[in-house]
Amino acid sequence: MSTEVEYEPVIGLEIHVQLKTRTKMFCGCELSFGDPPNIHTCPRCLGLPGTLPVINEQAVHYGIMIGLALDCEIAPRSQFHRKNYFYPDLPKGYQISQYDVPLCGAGRLGDVRIHRVHLEEDAAKLVHAGASGRIHSADRSAVDFNRGGTPLAEIVTEPDLHSADDAREWLNLLRTTLRAIGVSDVNMEEGSLRCDANVSVRPVGTTELGTKTELKNMNSFRFLAQGIKAEVDRQVALLRSGQPVLQETLHFDPGTGRLTSMRSKEEAHDYRYFPEPDLVPLVATEEMLAAARAELPELPAARAQRFEQDLGLAGDRARELAFRTELADFYEAALAAGDGVDPVALANWMQALVEKLPEGSDPSQSSLGPAAFAALVQMVAAKAVSRDAAREVLGIMIADGGQPAEIVEREGLGSLSSEDSGLAEIVAAAIAADPSAAEKVRGGNMKAVGPLVGYVMRETKGRADGGEINRLIREQLGI
Ligand code: ADP
Ligand code: ZN
Ligand code: MG
């Protein structure tokens, strides 16, 4: 028997979210993504001497909305600090951030406690030769200041996650929540959502935290999970071979799946934080909180719970819908339009709809209307159209619109029932064509019914109702 110690991963996330404000955090330059370099700049965001920052009210409003959505305490008075360091993407030589008194304190989202949320400004973007067609000389980098000064919310969790998959799933919940409240595009590929993972391991059953490493800037959900998995494996292997884990910052290379050391971790005192002398403390008034509260929609987690509890959807299905606001909105519109439509059947058909739409697209942008969608689901329930035929009708409605009853009529896709001429005869032909399967079914082996049903489906081009076929088979076999 192995006596090897089992280890448990411990993970805390630090997430940067670009806020979707009109202008930058401390100046009037417009936000942009993908514009020509250095056209959204001014003396303030270029850090020229003698300029003064002005706090963006909309960014504060969004910060408060985030805090409320994450159940955080909002600080009535918070403070901006200067975080000093030298880097070419930081022309002032410091970043205006928040330090000991952030805008939002302790909170929670799902099973994970939030440590804090604070506001800060983004750095500019370094463009390296080769990474862009804009720089041709092989040994140069250039700075695009368009991004410099973009408002960011930094969200820090407590170390409450215990696997790479949990981290990925939780980050998805966070993303969907931020998207639903409309404060950010939260797009990892475009960099409006960036996530660093702090990872340690400890023997199962112990509570003391192990030494952590910090994994930087994994720019997709898949890479985040891959990076954490690789790092957990690396740490467990180190500890098992009697070596310590060193506290450091690691860079995950998705190409090779390897982690490389970037630098040993700096401590807070390296940054020489001090209060930003050009800004008075940030005061969050009751009116500001009320305005933020008034703008919060029903949050995805609450919506999923309502779908599960009030409408009877399975938990996974409820989350699939609720975590994509455009799907949940379409679903609820169809539910409201379809008088008496079964919510569970409708949710199952949402799945079929998602499979037919281009990935990630919004059903309301297709030609399908929610009322027509609900009507189709009701036709299936009434057995006026088989499931397979209904899928076909759905495809037509997504492409061209139209009412399901008319399409069924026009395309001759109506369900074949026993009263219709034909179905009973086709079932008889199926039995005649495969006597050995028929014999097995008669003998009680219901699995053998498959080939018989398949025969009927082929002959009817999927227009026959599965339940009806089964009923006729039993009837004709006398069971
Ligand atoms: P630092 O001072 O290195 O920035 P913090 O205490 O501020 O560390 O925590 C930063 C992030 O790291 C938080 O998300 C926190 O939950 C997480 N964290 C802290 N200690 C650990 C640990 N031992 N293992 C995993 N995550 C940790
Ligand atoms: Zn500016
Ligand atoms: Mg920290």
Coordinates of C-alpha atoms and ligand atoms in Angstrom, one line a residue:
M1 CA 0.0 0.0 0.0
S2 CA 1.3 3.4 -0.9
T3 CA 2.0 5.8 2.0
E4 CA 2.5 8.7 -0.3
V5 CA 0.9 12.0 1.1
E6 CA -2.1 13.2 -0.9
Y7 CA -2.1 17.0 -1.7
E8 CA -4.9 19.4 -2.1
P9 CA -4.6 22.4 -4.4
V10 CA -5.4 25.8 -3.0
I11 CA -6.1 28.6 -5.4
G12 CA -6.8 32.3 -5.2
L13 CA -7.5 34.5 -8.2
E14 CA -6.6 38.1 -9.0
I15 CA -8.7 39.4 -11.8
H16 CA -8.3 42.6 -13.7
V17 CA -11.4 43.9 -15.6
Q18 CA -11.3 46.8 -18.0
L19 CA -14.3 49.0 -17.3
K20 CA -16.5 49.9 -20.3
T21 CA -16.6 53.7 -19.5
R22 CA -16.5 56.3 -22.3
T23 CA -13.3 57.9 -21.1
K24 CA -10.1 56.9 -19.2
M25 CA -9.8 56.7 -15.4
F26 CA -8.2 60.1 -14.8
C27 CA -8.4 62.1 -18.1
G28 CA -10.9 62.7 -20.9
C29 CA -9.4 60.5 -23.5
E30 CA -11.7 58.1 -25.1
L31 CA -11.3 54.3 -24.6
S32 CA -10.5 52.4 -27.7
F33 CA -9.7 48.9 -28.8
G34 CA -7.9 48.2 -32.0
D35 CA -7.5 51.9 -33.1
P36 CA -4.2 53.1 -34.7
P37 CA -1.6 53.5 -31.9
N38 CA -1.2 56.7 -29.8
I39 CA -4.3 58.6 -31.0
H40 CA -6.1 58.5 -27.7
T41 CA -3.6 60.4 -25.5
C42 CA -3.3 63.7 -23.7
P43 CA -0.8 65.3 -21.3
R44 CA -2.4 63.6 -18.4
C45 CA -2.3 60.0 -19.5
L46 CA 1.1 60.5 -21.0
G47 CA 2.2 61.6 -17.5
L48 CA 3.6 65.0 -18.5
P49 CA 4.7 67.2 -15.5
G50 CA 2.1 69.6 -14.1
T51 CA -1.0 67.7 -15.0
L52 CA -3.5 66.6 -12.5
P53 CA -5.8 63.5 -12.4
V54 CA -9.6 63.7 -12.2
I55 CA -11.5 60.7 -11.1
N56 CA -13.9 59.2 -13.6
E57 CA -17.4 59.2 -12.0
Q58 CA -18.6 56.4 -14.3
A59 CA -15.7 54.2 -13.3
V60 CA -16.6 54.7 -9.6
H61 CA -20.2 53.9 -10.4
Y62 CA -19.2 50.7 -12.1
G63 CA -16.9 49.9 -9.2
I64 CA -19.7 50.2 -6.8
M65 CA -22.0 48.1 -9.0
I66 CA -19.3 45.4 -9.0
G67 CA -19.0 45.6 -5.3
L68 CA -22.7 45.3 -4.8
A69 CA -23.0 42.4 -7.2
L70 CA -20.2 40.6 -5.3
D71 CA -21.9 41.3 -2.0
C72 CA -19.0 43.4 -0.8
E73 CA -18.9 46.1 1.8
I74 CA -18.5 49.4 0.1
A75 CA -16.1 51.8 1.9
P76 CA -17.7 55.1 2.5
R77 CA -14.3 56.7 2.1
S78 CA -11.5 55.1 0.1
Q79 CA -8.1 56.3 -0.9
F80 CA -6.0 56.3 -4.1
H81 CA -2.3 55.5 -3.7
R82 CA 0.7 55.7 -6.0
K83 CA 2.3 52.3 -6.8
N84 CA 5.8 53.2 -7.9
Y85 CA 7.8 51.2 -10.4
F86 CA 9.7 51.7 -13.6
Y87 CA 8.6 50.2 -16.8
P88 CA 8.3 51.7 -20.4
D89 CA 4.5 51.2 -20.3
L90 CA 4.1 53.5 -17.3
P91 CA 5.2 57.0 -18.2
K92 CA 4.5 58.6 -14.8
G93 CA 6.7 56.1 -13.1
Y94 CA 3.8 55.1 -10.9
Q95 CA 0.3 53.6 -11.3
I96 CA -2.6 55.2 -9.5
S97 CA -4.2 52.4 -7.6
Q98 CA -5.8 51.7 -4.3
Y99 CA -3.9 50.2 -1.4
D100 CA -4.9 49.9 2.2
V101 CA -8.5 51.3 1.8
P102 CA -10.0 49.8 -1.4
L103 CA -13.4 50.9 -2.7
C104 CA -14.9 47.4 -1.9
G105 CA -14.0 45.2 1.0
A106 CA -15.0 41.6 1.9
G107 CA -17.7 39.9 -0.2
R108 CA -18.7 36.7 -1.8
L109 CA -19.7 35.2 -5.2
G110 CA -21.0 31.6 -5.1
D111 CA -18.7 29.5 -2.9
V112 CA -15.8 31.9 -3.1
R113 CA -15.1 34.8 -0.7
I114 CA -14.0 38.0 -2.2
H115 CA -11.1 39.7 -0.4
R116 CA -11.4 43.1 -2.0
V117 CA -12.2 45.1 -5.2
H118 CA -10.3 48.2 -6.0
L119 CA -10.0 50.7 -8.9
E120 CA -6.8 51.6 -10.7
E121 CA -5.5 52.6 -14.2
D122 CA -4.2 50.2 -16.8
A123 CA -0.7 50.5 -18.2
A124 CA 0.0 51.3 -21.8
K125 CA 0.7 48.4 -24.2
L126 CA 4.1 47.3 -25.3
V127 CA 4.2 46.1 -28.9
H128 CA 7.2 43.9 -29.7
A129 CA 8.7 43.4 -33.1
G130 CA 7.2 40.4 -34.8
A131 CA 4.0 40.6 -32.8
S132 CA 2.6 43.2 -35.1
G133 CA 3.1 44.3 -38.6
R134 CA 3.7 47.9 -37.4
I135 CA 7.3 47.5 -36.3
H136 CA 9.7 46.1 -38.8
S137 CA 13.0 46.4 -37.1
A138 CA 13.8 43.1 -35.5
D139 CA 15.2 44.3 -32.2
R140 CA 12.7 47.0 -31.2
S141 CA 9.6 47.4 -29.1
A142 CA 7.2 50.3 -29.2
V143 CA 4.7 51.7 -26.8
D144 CA 1.0 52.2 -27.7
F145 CA -0.4 54.7 -25.1
N146 CA -4.0 54.2 -26.1
R147 CA -4.6 51.7 -23.4
G148 CA -2.6 53.7 -20.8
G149 CA -5.1 55.0 -18.2
T150 CA -8.0 52.7 -19.0
P151 CA -10.1 52.2 -15.9
L152 CA -9.6 48.8 -14.2
A153 CA -11.3 47.0 -11.4
E154 CA -9.0 44.5 -9.7
I155 CA -10.9 41.7 -7.9
V156 CA -9.0 39.6 -5.4
T157 CA -10.5 36.4 -4.1
E158 CA -9.6 34.5 -0.9
P159 CA -7.8 31.2 -1.5
D160 CA -11.1 29.2 -1.6
L161 CA -10.8 27.3 -4.9
H162 CA -9.5 23.7 -4.8
S163 CA -9.1 22.6 -8.4
A164 CA -8.2 23.9 -11.9
D165 CA -11.7 23.1 -13.1
D166 CA -13.4 24.8 -10.1
A167 CA -11.3 27.9 -10.8
R168 CA -12.3 27.9 -14.4
E169 CA -16.0 27.4 -13.5
W170 CA -15.9 30.1 -10.9
L171 CA -14.2 32.6 -13.3
N172 CA -17.0 31.9 -15.7
L173 CA -19.6 32.8 -13.1
L174 CA -17.7 36.0 -12.4
R175 CA -17.5 36.8 -16.1
T176 CA -21.2 36.2 -16.6
T177 CA -22.1 38.3 -13.6
L178 CA -19.9 41.2 -14.8
R179 CA -21.3 40.9 -18.3
A180 CA -24.9 40.9 -17.0
I181 CA -24.3 44.1 -15.0
G182 CA -22.8 45.7 -18.1
V183 CA -19.6 47.1 -16.7
S184 CA -17.2 45.4 -19.0
D185 CA -16.8 43.4 -22.2
V186 CA -15.0 40.7 -20.1
N187 CA -13.3 39.2 -23.1
M188 CA -10.2 37.3 -22.2
E189 CA -8.8 37.1 -25.7
E190 CA -9.0 40.9 -26.1
G191 CA -7.6 41.5 -22.6
S192 CA -10.7 43.2 -21.0
L193 CA -10.6 40.2 -18.6
R194 CA -7.2 39.1 -17.3
C195 CA -6.7 36.6 -14.6
D196 CA -3.6 35.7 -12.5
A197 CA -3.8 32.5 -10.4
N198 CA -2.1 32.0 -7.1
V199 CA -1.4 28.4 -6.5
S200 CA -0.2 26.3 -3.6
V201 CA -0.8 22.8 -2.4
R202 CA -1.1 21.3 1.1
P203 CA -1.5 17.8 2.5
V204 CA -5.1 16.8 2.5
G205 CA -6.7 17.3 5.9
T206 CA -4.3 20.2 7.0
T207 CA -5.3 23.8 7.1
E208 CA -2.1 25.7 7.0
L209 CA -1.4 27.4 3.6
G210 CA 1.6 26.2 1.6
T211 CA 4.0 28.5 -0.3
K212 CA 2.3 29.9 -3.3
T213 CA 3.4 30.8 -6.8
E214 CA 1.7 33.3 -9.1
L215 CA 0.8 32.4 -12.6
K216 CA 0.5 35.4 -14.9
N217 CA -1.8 36.4 -17.7
M218 CA -3.3 33.3 -19.0
N219 CA -5.4 34.6 -21.8
S220 CA -8.1 32.0 -22.2
F221 CA -10.2 29.8 -19.9
R222 CA -8.6 26.8 -21.3
F223 CA -5.1 28.1 -20.6
L224 CA -6.1 29.1 -17.1
A225 CA -7.1 25.5 -16.3
Q226 CA -4.1 24.0 -18.1
G227 CA -1.7 26.4 -16.3
I228 CA -3.1 25.6 -12.9
K229 CA -3.1 21.9 -13.5
A230 CA 0.6 22.0 -14.6
E231 CA 1.6 24.0 -11.6
V232 CA -0.2 21.8 -9.1
D233 CA 1.6 18.8 -10.6
R234 CA 4.9 20.6 -10.5
Q235 CA 4.5 21.5 -6.8
V236 CA 3.3 18.1 -5.8
A237 CA 6.3 16.5 -7.6
L238 CA 8.7 18.9 -5.8
L239 CA 7.3 18.2 -2.4
R240 CA 7.2 14.5 -2.9
S241 CA 10.9 14.6 -3.8
G242 CA 11.7 16.5 -0.7
Q243 CA 12.3 19.9 -2.4
P244 CA 10.6 23.1 -1.3
V245 CA 8.3 25.2 -3.5
L246 CA 9.8 28.7 -4.0
Q247 CA 7.6 31.7 -4.0
E248 CA 7.9 33.2 -7.5
T249 CA 6.0 34.5 -10.5
L250 CA 5.6 32.0 -13.3
H251 CA 4.7 32.5 -16.9
F252 CA 2.7 29.7 -18.6
D253 CA 3.6 29.0 -22.2
P254 CA 0.5 27.5 -23.8
G255 CA 2.6 26.3 -26.8
T256 CA 4.7 24.0 -24.7
G257 CA 2.6 23.6 -21.6
R258 CA 5.7 24.6 -19.6
L259 CA 6.0 27.1 -16.7
T260 CA 9.0 29.5 -16.7
S261 CA 10.1 31.7 -13.9
M262 CA 9.6 35.4 -14.6
R263 CA 11.0 37.0 -11.5
S264 CA 11.0 36.3 -7.8
K265 CA 8.0 37.9 -6.3
E266 CA 8.2 41.5 -5.2
E267 CA 6.9 42.6 -1.8
A268 CA 4.5 45.5 -1.3
H269 CA 7.3 47.6 0.2
D270 CA 9.2 47.4 -3.1
Y271 CA 6.5 49.6 -4.6
R272 CA 6.8 52.5 -2.1
Y273 CA 3.1 53.0 -1.9
F274 CA 2.0 56.4 -0.7
P275 CA -1.3 58.3 -0.8
E276 CA -1.9 60.1 -4.2
P277 CA -1.3 63.7 -3.2
D278 CA -3.3 65.0 -6.2
L279 CA -6.6 63.3 -5.2
V280 CA -8.8 63.7 -2.3
P281 CA -10.3 60.5 -0.7
L282 CA -13.1 58.9 -2.7
V283 CA -16.4 59.3 -0.9
A284 CA -19.2 56.9 -1.8
T285 CA -22.4 58.5 -0.8
E286 CA -25.8 56.9 -0.1
E287 CA -27.0 58.4 -3.3
M288 CA -24.2 56.8 -5.3
L289 CA -25.0 53.4 -3.7
A290 CA -28.7 53.8 -4.4
A291 CA -28.0 54.7 -8.0
A292 CA -25.7 51.6 -8.4
R293 CA -28.3 49.4 -6.7
A294 CA -31.0 50.7 -9.0
E295 CA -29.1 49.7 -12.1
L296 CA -28.3 46.1 -11.0
P297 CA -30.4 43.5 -12.9
E298 CA -31.2 40.1 -11.5
L299 CA -27.8 38.4 -11.3
P300 CA -27.1 35.2 -13.2
A301 CA -26.7 33.1 -10.0
A302 CA -30.1 34.2 -8.7
R303 CA -31.7 33.7 -12.1
A304 CA -30.3 30.1 -12.3
Q305 CA -31.7 29.4 -8.9
R306 CA -35.1 30.8 -9.9
F307 CA -35.1 28.7 -13.1
E308 CA -34.3 25.6 -11.0
Q309 CA -36.7 26.2 -8.1
D310 CA -39.6 27.9 -9.8
L311 CA -39.6 26.4 -13.2
G312 CA -38.2 22.9 -12.3
L313 CA -35.2 23.0 -14.6
A314 CA -32.2 20.7 -13.8
G315 CA -29.4 22.7 -12.2
D316 CA -27.0 22.4 -15.2
R317 CA -29.6 23.4 -17.7
A318 CA -30.7 26.3 -15.5
R319 CA -27.1 27.6 -15.3
E320 CA -26.5 27.1 -19.0
L321 CA -29.3 29.4 -19.7
A322 CA -28.9 31.9 -16.9
F323 CA -25.2 32.3 -17.4
R324 CA -25.8 33.6 -20.9
T325 CA -28.1 36.6 -20.5
E326 CA -29.1 36.5 -24.2
L327 CA -30.2 32.9 -23.9
A328 CA -32.1 33.5 -20.7
D329 CA -33.8 36.5 -22.1
F330 CA -34.9 34.6 -25.2
Y331 CA -36.1 31.7 -23.1
E332 CA -38.1 33.9 -20.8
A333 CA -39.6 35.8 -23.8
A334 CA -40.7 32.4 -25.3
L335 CA -42.0 31.3 -21.9
A336 CA -44.1 34.4 -21.7
A337 CA -45.3 34.1 -25.3
G338 CA -46.1 30.4 -25.3
D339 CA -49.3 30.1 -23.4
G340 CA -49.0 27.1 -21.1
V341 CA -45.8 25.8 -22.7
D342 CA -43.9 23.4 -20.5
P343 CA -40.8 25.3 -19.1
V344 CA -38.7 22.1 -19.0
A345 CA -39.5 21.1 -22.6
L346 CA -38.8 24.7 -23.7
A347 CA -35.4 24.6 -21.9
N348 CA -34.6 21.4 -23.6
W349 CA -35.4 22.9 -27.0
M350 CA -33.2 25.9 -26.1
Q351 CA -30.4 23.3 -26.1
A352 CA -31.3 22.3 -29.7
L353 CA -31.5 25.9 -30.6
V354 CA -28.0 26.7 -29.3
E355 CA -26.6 23.7 -31.3
K356 CA -28.1 25.1 -34.5
L357 CA -27.0 28.7 -34.0
P358 CA -23.4 29.8 -34.8
E359 CA -21.4 29.4 -31.6
G360 CA -21.9 32.1 -29.0
S361 CA -24.6 33.9 -31.0
D362 CA -27.7 35.6 -29.7
P363 CA -30.9 33.9 -30.8
S364 CA -32.8 37.2 -31.0
Q365 CA -30.4 38.2 -33.8
S366 CA -31.6 35.3 -35.9
S367 CA -35.0 35.2 -37.8
L368 CA -36.5 33.1 -35.1
G369 CA -39.0 34.9 -32.9
P370 CA -39.6 33.7 -29.3
A371 CA -43.4 33.2 -29.8
A372 CA -42.8 31.1 -32.9
F373 CA -40.2 29.1 -31.0
A374 CA -42.7 28.4 -28.2
A375 CA -45.3 27.4 -30.7
L376 CA -43.0 24.8 -32.2
V377 CA -42.3 23.3 -28.8
Q378 CA -46.1 23.2 -28.2
M379 CA -46.6 21.4 -31.5
V380 CA -44.1 18.8 -30.4
A381 CA -45.9 18.4 -27.1
A382 CA -49.2 18.0 -28.9
K383 CA -47.5 15.4 -31.2
A384 CA -48.4 17.4 -34.2
V385 CA -44.8 17.1 -35.3
S386 CA -42.1 14.6 -34.4
R387 CA -38.9 15.7 -32.7
D388 CA -36.7 15.1 -35.8
A389 CA -39.1 17.0 -38.0
A390 CA -39.3 19.8 -35.4
R391 CA -35.5 20.1 -35.6
E392 CA -35.7 20.6 -39.3
V393 CA -38.5 23.2 -38.8
L394 CA -36.3 24.9 -36.3
G395 CA -33.5 25.2 -38.8
I396 CA -35.8 26.8 -41.3
M397 CA -37.2 29.2 -38.8
I398 CA -33.7 30.3 -37.7
A399 CA -32.8 31.0 -41.3
D400 CA -36.0 32.4 -42.7
G401 CA -38.4 33.1 -39.9
G402 CA -42.0 32.0 -40.3
Q403 CA -44.6 30.2 -38.2
P404 CA -44.1 26.5 -37.4
A405 CA -47.6 25.4 -38.4
E406 CA -47.2 26.9 -41.9
I407 CA -43.7 25.5 -42.4
V408 CA -44.9 22.0 -41.3
E409 CA -47.8 22.2 -43.7
R410 CA -45.7 23.6 -46.6
E411 CA -42.8 21.1 -46.2
G412 CA -45.1 18.2 -45.5
L413 CA -43.4 17.6 -42.2
G414 CA -46.6 16.8 -40.1
S415 CA -46.5 13.9 -37.8
L416 CA -47.7 10.5 -39.0
S417 CA -50.1 9.2 -36.4
S418 CA -51.9 5.8 -36.3
E419 CA -55.0 7.4 -37.8
D420 CA -52.9 8.6 -40.8
S421 CA -52.7 6.2 -43.5
G422 CA -49.4 4.5 -43.6
L423 CA -47.8 4.4 -40.2
A424 CA -49.3 1.1 -39.0
E425 CA -48.4 -0.4 -42.4
I426 CA -44.8 0.8 -42.1
V427 CA -44.6 -0.7 -38.7
A428 CA -45.8 -4.0 -40.0
A429 CA -43.3 -3.8 -42.8
A430 CA -40.5 -3.2 -40.2
I431 CA -41.5 -6.3 -38.3
A432 CA -41.6 -8.3 -41.5
A433 CA -38.2 -7.0 -42.5
D434 CA -36.5 -8.0 -39.3
P435 CA -38.2 -11.1 -37.8
S436 CA -35.4 -11.9 -35.4
A437 CA -35.6 -8.4 -33.8
A438 CA -39.3 -8.7 -33.6
E439 CA -38.9 -12.1 -31.9
K440 CA -36.5 -10.7 -29.3
V441 CA -38.9 -7.9 -28.5
R442 CA -41.8 -10.3 -28.2
G443 CA -39.6 -12.3 -25.8
G444 CA -39.2 -9.1 -23.6
N445 CA -35.9 -7.8 -24.8
M446 CA -36.9 -4.1 -25.3
K447 CA -33.4 -3.1 -26.5
A448 CA -34.1 -5.1 -29.7
V449 CA -36.8 -2.5 -30.6
G450 CA -34.1 -0.2 -31.9
P451 CA -33.7 -1.6 -35.5
L452 CA -37.5 -1.7 -35.8
V453 CA -37.9 2.0 -34.8
G454 CA -35.0 2.9 -37.1
Y455 CA -36.7 1.3 -40.0
V456 CA -39.9 3.3 -39.5
M457 CA -37.9 6.5 -39.0
R458 CA -36.1 5.9 -42.3
E459 CA -39.2 5.1 -44.1
T460 CA -41.1 8.2 -42.8
K461 CA -38.1 10.5 -43.0
G462 CA -38.3 11.1 -39.3
R463 CA -41.9 12.3 -39.3
A464 CA -43.3 9.6 -37.1
D465 CA -43.5 10.2 -33.3
G466 CA -41.2 7.8 -31.4
G467 CA -43.8 7.1 -28.7
E468 CA -46.4 6.3 -31.3
I469 CA -44.1 3.9 -33.2
N470 CA -43.4 2.1 -29.9
R471 CA -47.0 1.8 -29.1
L472 CA -47.8 0.4 -32.6
I473 CA -44.9 -2.1 -32.4
R474 CA -46.2 -3.4 -29.0
E475 CA -49.8 -3.5 -30.3
Q476 CA -48.8 -5.5 -33.4
L477 CA -46.5 -7.9 -31.5
G478 CA -49.3 -8.4 -29.0
I479 CA -47.3 -7.3 -25.9
Ligands
ADP1 P1 0.6 38.9 -2.1 O1 1.0 39.6 -1.0 O2 1.6 37.9 -2.6 O3 0.0 39.7 -3.2 P2 -2.0 38.3 -1.1 O4 -2.1 37.8 0.3 O5 -2.2 39.7 -1.4 O6 -0.5 37.9 -1.6 O7 -2.9 37.3 -2.0 C1 -2.9 37.4 -3.3 C2 -3.8 36.3 -3.9 O8 -3.2 35.1 -3.5 C3 -5.2 36.2 -3.3 O9 -6.1 35.9 -4.3 C4 -5.1 35.1 -2.3 O10 -6.3 34.5 -2.1 C5 -4.1 34.2 -2.9 N1 -3.3 33.5 -1.9 C6 -2.7 33.9 -0.8 N2 -2.0 32.9 -0.2 C7 -2.2 31.8 -0.9 C8 -1.7 30.5 -0.8 N3 -0.9 30.1 0.1 N4 -2.1 29.6 -1.8 C9 -2.9 30.0 -2.8 N5 -3.4 31.2 -2.9 C10 -3.0 32.1 -2.0
ZN2 ZN -5.6 61.2 -21.7
MG3 MG -1.4 41.2 -3.6

